[in-house]
Every structure is written in C-alpha cells, then in structure tokens.
Amino acid sequence: MLRTHTCGELRLNDAGKTVTLCGWVQKSRDLGGMTFIDLRDRYGITQLAFNMDSDESLCLAARKLGREFVLKVTGLVKERESKNMQIPTGEIEIVVSSFEVLNESVTPPFTIEENTDGGDDLRMKYRYLDLRRASVRANLQLRHQVAKQTRAYLDAKEFIEVETPVLIKSTPEGARDFVVPSRMNPGEFYALPQSPQTFKQLLMVSGFDKYYQIVKCFRDEDLRADRQPEFTQIDCEMSFVEQEDVLHMFEGLVKHLFKTVKGVDIESLPRMPYADAMRYYGSDKPDTRFDMKFVKLNEVVKGKNFKVFDDADLVVGICVKGCADYTRKQLDELTDFVKRPQIGASGLVYARVNNDGSIKSSVDKFYDEAALKLWTEKCQAQPGDLILVLAGEKEKTRKALSELRLEMGTRLGLRDKNKFSCLWVVDFPLLEFNGEEGRYFAMHHPFTSPKPEDLYLINQMLREHREEILTDRSPGQIKLPRANAYDMVINGVEVGGGSVRIYNKELQSKMFELLGFSQEEAQKQFGFLMDAFQYGAPPHAGIAFGFDRLCSLFGGSDTIRDFIAFPKNNSGRDVMIDAPSSIDEKQLKELNISLQA
Amino acid sequence: MLRTHTCGELRLNDAGKTVTLCGWVQKSRDLGGMTFIDLRDRYGITQLAFNMDSDESLCLAARKLGREFVLKVTGLVKERESKNMQIPTGEIEIVVSSFEVLNESVTPPFTIEENTDGGDDLRMKYRYLDLRRASVRANLQLRHQVAKQTRAYLDAKEFIEVETPVLIKSTPEGARDFVVPSRMNPGEFYALPQSPQTFKQLLMVSGFDKYYQIVKCFRDEDLRADRQPEFTQIDCEMSFVEQEDVLHMFEGLVKHLFKTVKGVDIESLPRMPYADAMRYYGSDKPDTRFDMKFVKLNEVVKGKNFKVFDDADLVVGICVKGCADYTRKQLDELTDFVKRPQIGASGLVYARVNNDGSIKSSVDKFYDEAALKLWTEKCQAQPGDLILVLAGEKEKTRKALSELRLEMGTRLGLRDKNKFSCLWVVDFPLLEFNGEEGRYFAMHHPFTSPKPEDLYLINQMLREHREEILTDRSPGQIKLPRANAYDMVINGVEVGGGSVRIYNKELQSKMFELLGFSQEEAQKQFGFLMDAFQYGAPPHAGIAFGFDRLCSLFGGSDTIRDFIAFPKNNSGRDVMIDAPSSIDEKQLKELNISLQA
C-alpha cells in the first residue's frame, strides 16, 4: 500500500505516529509562516501542515500544489492548536516531512464542494469529478448499504439469488423493448428484459421456492425527469404462499432496511384497498405522511342552483388545517394551480371557517351560512380551517384534488423527507380499459391472478369478448374483477408492486385471450410459460421493488439520478462517454442490418 | 403459507405433530395394503404413507397421483418402521389424513432424477424441469454461496459495490460487441459492456478507493463449448496500491471462498513468472496439481545425427512416473494424440527406464545406453519411469507438450477435482505480436501499465513504430516490455486476471499509438478516460474473476453451463424461450434500421 492510513481515521491518540497518507488536495491556505492543506480521500479529510521556519523549501513546494493534485505525504501526527470539532480528524494535523505528487490536475471545470458552481450538464459530462463530491459519494454508499441489507434479510429468509438472462426475447406486451441484433442468427434479435418476470416464474416451476435478484432492467420509453432507460429492481418470488405471506415477508424487508440503513423504526404497515386510496386520496399511491382525506360533498351541495356542483359527477373537498387566513392572492394561486393543463380542473371553490365560527365561501351566492355549516360538519372543519372543493367527472376530479392535496401538504411542511409513512395498497382491479386502443389491458401484468371470488367476472367478460360485445359497454358499467395484486407505497411513492400469479395453463390462456392475443400470438410469445404450467407449477406470488427509487427515498431525494453512478440524460445519452454513437459499416454488415435512409 | 414445514426439516423428535407439507410427487410405490409417496421440494424429500385399511378411499386417490403432481398434504409425523439413514428425514414419515392436488402434471419429457434419461437438447428445451434435479439445483445454490461469500469478504474490506451501466459505447478494440440500436438517437447504437473496465477506472479517478461488482458482461464471439455470450464477472479495482497489495487482497478472497464454500484450506498461493510457466509447463495457466515439469534436453540430444533433434529449436521432455510398462499400443495412442491437428506435433520420442535400470528408447538407433543415461539424469528419471520427448519450433512444441502433460496427468489420475492447486502467474509480457494483423496487441488490455523498469522498451518500440520499422524485425528479436499484470490460475484454469493500470494521460496515449490507434481514434473512443487522467487520477490496479468458471471449479465441473440458470446453446440460442427471434417491421422502423436482403 502507498499509505499507512486513510484520511478519515487519525485521532488524537495517534499523535506522535509517523504516517503516510494519500489523497487529493481539497484546498490550501497560506498563512504567512504556515501553509495548510486539506487532504481528501473517500474516508475523510486530514489537515496537512507545512512550516516556513522549519522547512522552507518543502513549504514553498507545497504552495505550488493545485486543487485536486494527488499526493502521497509522510509526516508526524500532532495535536492541532485550533481544533475543528466538525470533522472526526479535526483534533489532529500532519506535520509533513516529505511528499510526492502522484499526479497533477488541471483546474477542474467546477468546484469539488458541497455547493458546487457546476451546472447539471457540466457535472454530467464530468461525472467522474461530480462523484468526488461528498454528497454524491454518500448517495452511492447508501445504495451499497441498501443492497447489502436487502441481501442480508433475504439470505436469512432462505431466498436464493439466481441470475436470469439479459439476452432474452422481445414481447410486444408492456413497454417498448431494447433489442440486440444477433450476428449468429441473421434477421433475429434478442431483447433486453423489462423485468425477469417469466424467468422467475419458471424458477418457481423448477421448485426454487424462494428467489430474489438485484437486477438491471431496461425500458425503451420516452424519458421523463425520473426515468432511466436502465434501472435496477429487487426482484422476488415465492412458492406455496398466499398474498398475506408475501405482504408479511416484505413488510419485514422494508422494516429491516429502515432500521439498519436509516435507524428508523417503522411501527406499522397498514393496508388500504385500492378503492379507498382512490376515494380518500384520489391516488393509488397516497402520501400518508399527512391526513387531509377527501370528503365527498355531493349530498350536502346539490340542489342549491349552483350549476357547477349540480352537474358534477363528484363534488369533493379537503379540509386544510389552520389556513382560514389564506389571502385572496394565495387562494388565486391555488386556483391557478388546479387550472394548469397538467391538472385540468375548471376552478376551485373554498370555504373559510373563521376563528369566530362564521364561514365565508367563494360561493356565498348559492350557499348561506346554514348550508355551509353542513360542509364544515362533513369535513370536520374547525375554526381556522380552510375547505377546498373541486367538482366534475369523478376520476379527473379526484386526480386534480390529489395534486392539490399534495401541494397543500408541501405548503404546510407536512411532507418532511425525514418522516416515513409506508402502506400497502391492495385489491387492485385486474384490468383497465384503454380508450385509445379500445381494449382492456392488465393493470399489473398478464400473469396476475384474479381474486378467486371474482373469477366469474373473468368468464363473463370473456364471453362478451368472444361475442365481440365487450367493448360496446362503457367501462364504467362493467364490474371489473379484482386482482391479488399489491403495491408498497412510501411517502406517496410506489416503491414496489407485485401479485399472486396465475399458475394454471387454462386461466393464463383465458387472460391472454381477454387481452386480445390470438392463440397463435400467445403461443409464440408465452408458449414456454404455458407449457411449463403443465408440468406441475406450484401456486406462487412475488414482488419487485424499484431499487433506484427506494435508494432515493432513503436518501431524501426526489430524483433517482442522484443515486446512479453513471446515469443517462433525458435523451438517453451518456454525455460523459458520448453514447450511443455511430458504429462501423463493417459491424452493421456483420449484424445483417442497415440504417434506414 | 400453504405449509407448516418444508420437505427437508422433519425429524424423529417431530413425531406426533400434525403437519402440512407442499411439494412434488418424486415417486410412488404401491405395496398392497400401503402406498408410499416421496414428496419433494427444494429442501428435501419426505415420505408420505397411505394405508388401505385405515382409509381406503384416500389411499386409492393417492394411487392416482402421477409423477410431478403438486400436492398439499396434511398428516401425522410418525417414526418409520424401515428407516432410510441416507436422507435427513429418513427416520419419519407422514401418515396422511388429507391431501389436495394443487396442480397436475403431464408426463415429463425426461425423468427428474440424478441419472436422468433426458439428452442435452431435451434438457435445455425444458430447462425448468432440468432445474428440478437435485444436482442442478445444488449448482445454483453453490453459485449463490460463492456470490454471498465474495460480498461478505469484500464488504468487510471496505469495498463498495457500484453498478456500472449496461448501455455503453462500442469500441472496436477487443472482442466483438453486442450493440443496441437507439430509437431516440437515430443511426446510433449502444454497446453492451465486455467488462466495466473504463468505468471502474473512472470510479478510481472519482476517489471510490475500493470498488467491486458482480456483473454481467457480454461478448459476441463464436461460441465454444465453454463460452457464453453473457457471463458474469467479479470485477474489482483499488487505488493507492501496488501489484503486491492486489495479490495479497485477492489471495485473501480466494482463501476465504475455499474455506467458507468448500471447507478447504488453501495453504499457499505461490507466484510463478510467465516465463517460468511457459518454460516448465508450456502454458500460462499450468495445472500444478501435479509436477511433471518440462525438461529441456537440447544439450544432451544434439549432435547424434538424429536430424529431428538436431534441427529442432527446442527438444523438451517430461518424466512420467511409473509408466515404463506402457505397451506399444499405449505409446502409439500417445503418438496419435500429439499428432492430432489441434496439437500438431510431428511425432513422439520415448525412453523407458526399465526396473533393472536399463533404458529402451524409440530412437535407440541414434542414442546408446550412455547417451540415454544423460536423458534420464537430466529428467531425474527412476527405474519404472517413462520419458516422453517432443521437438520442434519452441512455442509450438511447448504447447504440444503441455497438452501431452495434461493427458498424462489425467491418465494417471493426478487431476483430482477435489484437490485444488492455486497460483499467481505474474510478469506477463505487455504486448504480443499478431502475425495475421501484422501489429502488436495488448496481451491483457491497453490500460495495463508496463513495469517501470521496462518503460524504456516502450519508448524504443514507439520510436521504431513512428519510423515504421517496428514490424520489420521478427517479434522474437524484440525484447518485449513486461507488464504489471497477473492471472490467478487454479487447477490449470485461469479464473481471474488483472493488472496495475496506466493513470497518466501521456503514457496511455503512447500505448494507444503503439497499438496502432490514430490520435483521432484514440480520442474518439477513449478520450473521456484520458481526459479524466488529467484531473488527478490516483495510481490504481484491479482484477476480474470469471464468476461462472469459479463456480464450476468449486462444483467440480468442466462446464460453466451447469452453473448458469438459463444458459444459451452453442449458436447463442435460448432454446427454451426460443430467443433470439424475429421482430415486427414496426419495431425495426422505430429503431431506424432494416434487415439486409
């Protein structure tokens, strides 16, 4: 080793030792007779001292060292005169007797500090320098911890980590695949997995009983701020279990992770049916760090000649505690917020409950004090509270109010990143109607099993599908079968989801038919899985967690990119290595493909 | 859970308990009044007992259960009358009170037994059934153990696991890349990594200090028996270290793995210079489970009018202990062996040292007893030993004798799969001449640093390269610089290799020039790395282990395929899911590519 110690480990009781350290020049200060350099490595920062009186030439040499030079220094550990109790090594310094410049550095394009002067694009291009910053490194260290503790928990529960292949087969169901031309099989392509779903199910058929894998997955989707073309999943599957067993096992995982990585005890992981999540939060991933539940007001607002409410499918409000003193300007801001195209409400109604108990609303023309009293009772509003109400078509209105609720939570500081509220959302619908494509899609994926008590609904839908009358009815009229599917939601973020799977060839085949697959298509794409079900497939269920997202949540960040060593930008480019890039004509030829003009 | 216990855990002291098990019907036997079924799961086998007298209808129902049916059974644990001490559950059986068929099975295409009747192709197609066999499952469990213990060791040594990207940039140096067309960047392609080499070096530039990753890598090469297009590496890198530190750290890893996974103590890990490995074993990955070193015989054989030896660059032999009684037929077999085109020797000379001390050779015409005596002295041959000699051009002859040595080792049972002999091969040449392409290639890769004392040779070669006279001389005439590169070899298998890296832009740039890169090419492909070296790159070194190979070695198998859950065949196909496959015209269009006619 070029060093005897790291820059993070020397303490007062090491005083008197001669040590050798290696690291980077974080900063240097010349104070007349003395020069101090902060030497940095992964483990910390140690102060180096050079004295003009005792060794002028060494001190002068030290003054020439620039930021980010790589040094190997030898010297004596000494108690500092002015201690810095902010850092673990702050009680000592190294009185340097000799040093060697292991490598020089040109001036970095931005400062390697917590509050760097580098913009996003520059830091992406020089990601290897951005990774030198303590907070970015800490994010990746946290990621390592989460992975390590995930494995510790699952290993202890007798799960086996099995690697599934990366070069697999393209299937049109789901998102778009990345594909890989096969040189040895001209005209044919591999696909990169969007998840190891079918392979983990085959492992259950193989009797592996409990499987997991921390695994890269790929989706060729148009990227948004928080999406990456490659991402990592904690992928799990179990045999001979029911939904309750899976929830129990992975509640355990999440509690273990919070405890070991964050030192936080998660007391409870309540379950919330999908229908309740939609009814009370307007979202299948409610942020339950704060209450502010939806209150349906249809009964108390109708028949007062306020056309907006009278015509509305749903009139629904939230009670915002202590915001009765919101100014006209603030209320206008909220109205603008809900009217933004992404949210799409046509307007916002409010009612203030003043401290004296009187109520003032934006619709006083239609609702007198007695009528408004009914609102406040329904909303359990107290003096000082503000009621915000939206109205319109049910789903759209819920969605808009969900956004408004989150906005109010943020404004009131109720969404503390250091507070964690976890829950399971359960009883998802098995199917959802896609208006654009005019057919039903699997809400989770086509391998999810319906609840046994709702099987009759599948048969009913299938009958109508075969008679080609299924889509004649509006989706709202159809009672949808519920799935044995579940999502884990933390602080309003869906961190994981899974389901009990179909393990019977006939039912799986019915599902494909209902989803619009011809028998040939189903056989071509998923024949191997349906064949496998014929050879004694056990009942099984599983879950997958978004590992990047879980890490960002633990790290208190909204963006997964901060927790990926070498992320891609929104056009799917790695601007550091400049990928993707063009390839040789010779390579194309070998792969039997050509570029389209 | 559908079960109270697994099929592997019940013991005599569980007798009297009512339990519920789930699993597969391994086999069933009808013995008149009784029916016995072996129920199998991942954890073991438990015997189920059905009695015609006590419950006729249940017993008759049990008799209808076929192989691989999936059952849930409830019954009483009872001490067996005839115990089977071969299996851990062999002292008990379950007297079944009720059972449920969770799933039926059609007849499997081969038997799920140790000695299955299924051929390779059939077992690949139904891999999910092959994975049910105990030995195949054990292989993957071993793999999990090796991964787990690798992480345990490296975590304890403060290595951080960092995930590097899978969608990177294609570079023509090295093997052929798999590429991925980018939809969002028309005409451009990602490549799948052949190794995370440049990324791990960038992580060192970032100050990560100690990195590892168990990671999938990809090579689009023509496949041989023991190669897969996707494979797994244990990839590691360290900063502020010298070669010795890396060897020490990863000796520790290998010893830890042998101890924890195999229960084997590896006493020592000797180092052998590349030159010695070639001189004494004719291979850079010698199998040192047995001795049988090469003995150069040039001095004692020349000048006896035996033209084959007189003309030969190298005459070299091995002494095979106790094989003086080899018959004419056996010796002819060996001659045929070395004359096979893959080996390519023109013939084999032998000398038997008979038990009475007399010597009989195949070249008695040229060598009398006294002359042969010199051979036996040189080879330290004893009465009863057999000397085998090859002659010809140096490299080819060494290679052929290496094969013969391994063959003799196998014949003599000296290559016991339960014995492990590990060593480091060090001091590799930095470069090797490729006659076909008429230029020098990096023996390890272009990022490997020359030994400092051999730097002058680089400069010398570079001068001649610039004057375009480098390749005028035959490679044998050039003194090649040695690299700080090392391979770990176990039982004649290269399980890992690495090097101290270049961390200086100028030297890296010289290396690319010497390897025939134009400055533009070097900048386009590796500019990001050379740029990074300008910002304070630390000295660093690393290693990568072939994880699949390491597992197969631990498992006592010659083929890595047995240790991969879903391997591909020699044409790169997954015959189970039938990948690669054709994709839609729509997909091609989106990707801006078309198939070549």
GROMACS .gro file of N, CA and C in nm, chain A residues 423-464:
model
  126
  423LEU      N    1  -4.732   0.209   0.341
  423LEU     CA    2  -4.855   0.131   0.342
  423LEU      C    3  -4.860   0.038   0.221
  424TRP      N    4  -4.947  -0.061   0.234
  424TRP     CA    5  -4.978  -0.147   0.119
  424TRP      C    6  -5.107  -0.099   0.057
  425VAL      N    7  -5.110  -0.081  -0.072
  425VAL     CA    8  -5.236  -0.065  -0.142
  425VAL      C    9  -5.269  -0.201  -0.203
  426VAL      N   10  -5.389  -0.251  -0.174
  426VAL     CA   11  -5.426  -0.387  -0.215
  426VAL      C   12  -5.555  -0.386  -0.295
  427ASP      N   13  -5.593  -0.503  -0.343
  427ASP     CA   14  -5.721  -0.520  -0.414
  427ASP      C   15  -5.732  -0.432  -0.538
  428PHE      N   16  -5.625  -0.427  -0.615
  428PHE     CA   17  -5.628  -0.353  -0.741
  428PHE      C   18  -5.726  -0.418  -0.838
  429PRO      N   19  -5.786  -0.341  -0.929
  429PRO     CA   20  -5.859  -0.404  -1.038
  429PRO      C   21  -5.762  -0.486  -1.123
  430LEU      N   22  -5.807  -0.596  -1.176
  430LEU     CA   23  -5.721  -0.680  -1.259
  430LEU      C   24  -5.695  -0.614  -1.394
  431LEU      N   25  -5.798  -0.546  -1.446
  431LEU     CA   26  -5.791  -0.492  -1.581
  431LEU      C   27  -5.824  -0.345  -1.581
  432GLU      N   28  -5.776  -0.277  -1.682
  432GLU     CA   29  -5.821  -0.139  -1.701
  432GLU      C   30  -5.844  -0.117  -1.850
  433PHE      N   31  -5.938  -0.029  -1.878
  433PHE     CA   32  -5.973  -0.005  -2.018
  433PHE      C   33  -5.884   0.104  -2.074
  434ASN      N   34  -5.829   0.078  -2.193
  434ASN     CA   35  -5.751   0.179  -2.261
  434ASN      C   36  -5.834   0.234  -2.376
  435GLY      N   37  -5.881   0.357  -2.361
  435GLY     CA   38  -5.970   0.418  -2.459
  435GLY      C   39  -5.907   0.429  -2.597
  436GLU      N   40  -5.779   0.467  -2.598
  436GLU     CA   41  -5.709   0.486  -2.726
  436GLU      C   42  -5.706   0.357  -2.808
  437GLU      N   43  -5.667   0.247  -2.741
  437GLU     CA   44  -5.655   0.121  -2.813
  437GLU      C   45  -5.787   0.045  -2.816
  438GLY      N   46  -5.884   0.093  -2.741
  438GLY     CA   47  -6.015   0.030  -2.742
  438GLY      C   48  -6.016  -0.112  -2.689
  439ARG      N   49  -5.929  -0.141  -2.592
  439ARG     CA   50  -5.932  -0.275  -2.534
  439ARG      C   51  -5.886  -0.271  -2.388
  440TYR      N   52  -5.906  -0.383  -2.323
  440TYR     CA   53  -5.864  -0.394  -2.183
  440TYR      C   54  -5.717  -0.433  -2.174
  441PHE      N   55  -5.650  -0.377  -2.079
  441PHE     CA   56  -5.510  -0.411  -2.050
  441PHE      C   57  -5.501  -0.465  -1.907
  442ALA      N   58  -5.399  -0.546  -1.884
  442ALA     CA   59  -5.373  -0.590  -1.747
  442ALA      C   60  -5.319  -0.470  -1.670
  443MET      N   61  -5.375  -0.443  -1.554
  443MET     CA   62  -5.331  -0.328  -1.477
  443MET      C   63  -5.190  -0.354  -1.423
  444HIS      N   64  -5.163  -0.475  -1.375
  444HIS     CA   65  -5.028  -0.508  -1.328
  444HIS      C   66  -4.951  -0.573  -1.443
  445HIS      N   67  -4.980  -0.697  -1.475
  445HIS     CA   68  -4.932  -0.763  -1.596
  445HIS      C   69  -5.014  -0.887  -1.619
  446PRO      N   70  -5.002  -0.949  -1.738
  446PRO     CA   71  -5.097  -1.055  -1.774
  446PRO      C   72  -5.083  -1.182  -1.690
  447PHE      N   73  -4.985  -1.186  -1.599
  447PHE     CA   74  -4.961  -1.308  -1.522
  447PHE      C   75  -5.024  -1.299  -1.383
  448THR      N   76  -5.091  -1.187  -1.357
  448THR     CA   77  -5.153  -1.163  -1.227
  448THR      C   78  -5.283  -1.239  -1.215
  449SER      N   79  -5.304  -1.303  -1.102
  449SER     CA   80  -5.425  -1.384  -1.086
  449SER      C   81  -5.540  -1.298  -1.034
  450PRO      N   82  -5.660  -1.325  -1.086
  450PRO     CA   83  -5.778  -1.260  -1.028
  450PRO      C   84  -5.805  -1.316  -0.889
  451LYS      N   85  -5.877  -1.241  -0.809
  451LYS     CA   86  -5.923  -1.298  -0.682
  451LYS      C   87  -6.019  -1.412  -0.714
  452PRO      N   88  -6.005  -1.526  -0.646
  452PRO     CA   89  -6.089  -1.642  -0.679
  452PRO      C   90  -6.237  -1.608  -0.682
  453GLU      N   91  -6.281  -1.522  -0.589
  453GLU     CA   92  -6.424  -1.490  -0.583
  453GLU      C   93  -6.468  -1.403  -0.701
  454ASP      N   94  -6.370  -1.348  -0.777
  454ASP     CA   95  -6.406  -1.266  -0.893
  454ASP      C   96  -6.383  -1.338  -1.026
  455LEU      N   97  -6.350  -1.467  -1.015
  455LEU     CA   98  -6.324  -1.545  -1.137
  455LEU      C   99  -6.444  -1.543  -1.231
  456TYR      N  100  -6.563  -1.545  -1.174
  456TYR     CA  101  -6.684  -1.546  -1.257
  456TYR      C  102  -6.691  -1.424  -1.348
  457LEU      N  103  -6.630  -1.311  -1.300
  457LEU     CA  104  -6.632  -1.189  -1.379
  457LEU      C  105  -6.543  -1.201  -1.502
  458ILE      N  106  -6.433  -1.275  -1.485
  458ILE     CA  107  -6.345  -1.304  -1.598
  458ILE      C  108  -6.422  -1.381  -1.704
  459ASN      N  109  -6.489  -1.485  -1.657
  459ASN     CA  110  -6.563  -1.570  -1.751
  459ASN      C  111  -6.670  -1.490  -1.824
  460GLN      N  112  -6.736  -1.401  -1.750
  460GLN     CA  113  -6.839  -1.315  -1.806
  460GLN      C  114  -6.780  -1.222  -1.914
  461MET      N  115  -6.666  -1.158  -1.878
  461MET     CA  116  -6.602  -1.067  -1.973
  461MET      C  117  -6.556  -1.143  -2.097
  462LEU      N  118  -6.503  -1.264  -2.073
  462LEU     CA  119  -6.451  -1.343  -2.183
  462LEU      C  120  -6.564  -1.381  -2.279
  463ARG      N  121  -6.680  -1.413  -2.220
  463ARG     CA  122  -6.796  -1.449  -2.303
  463ARG      C  123  -6.832  -1.330  -2.392
  464GLU      N  124  -6.836  -1.213  -2.332
  464GLU     CA  125  -6.871  -1.093  -2.410
  464GLU      C  126  -6.761  -1.059  -2.510
   0.00000   0.00000   0.00000
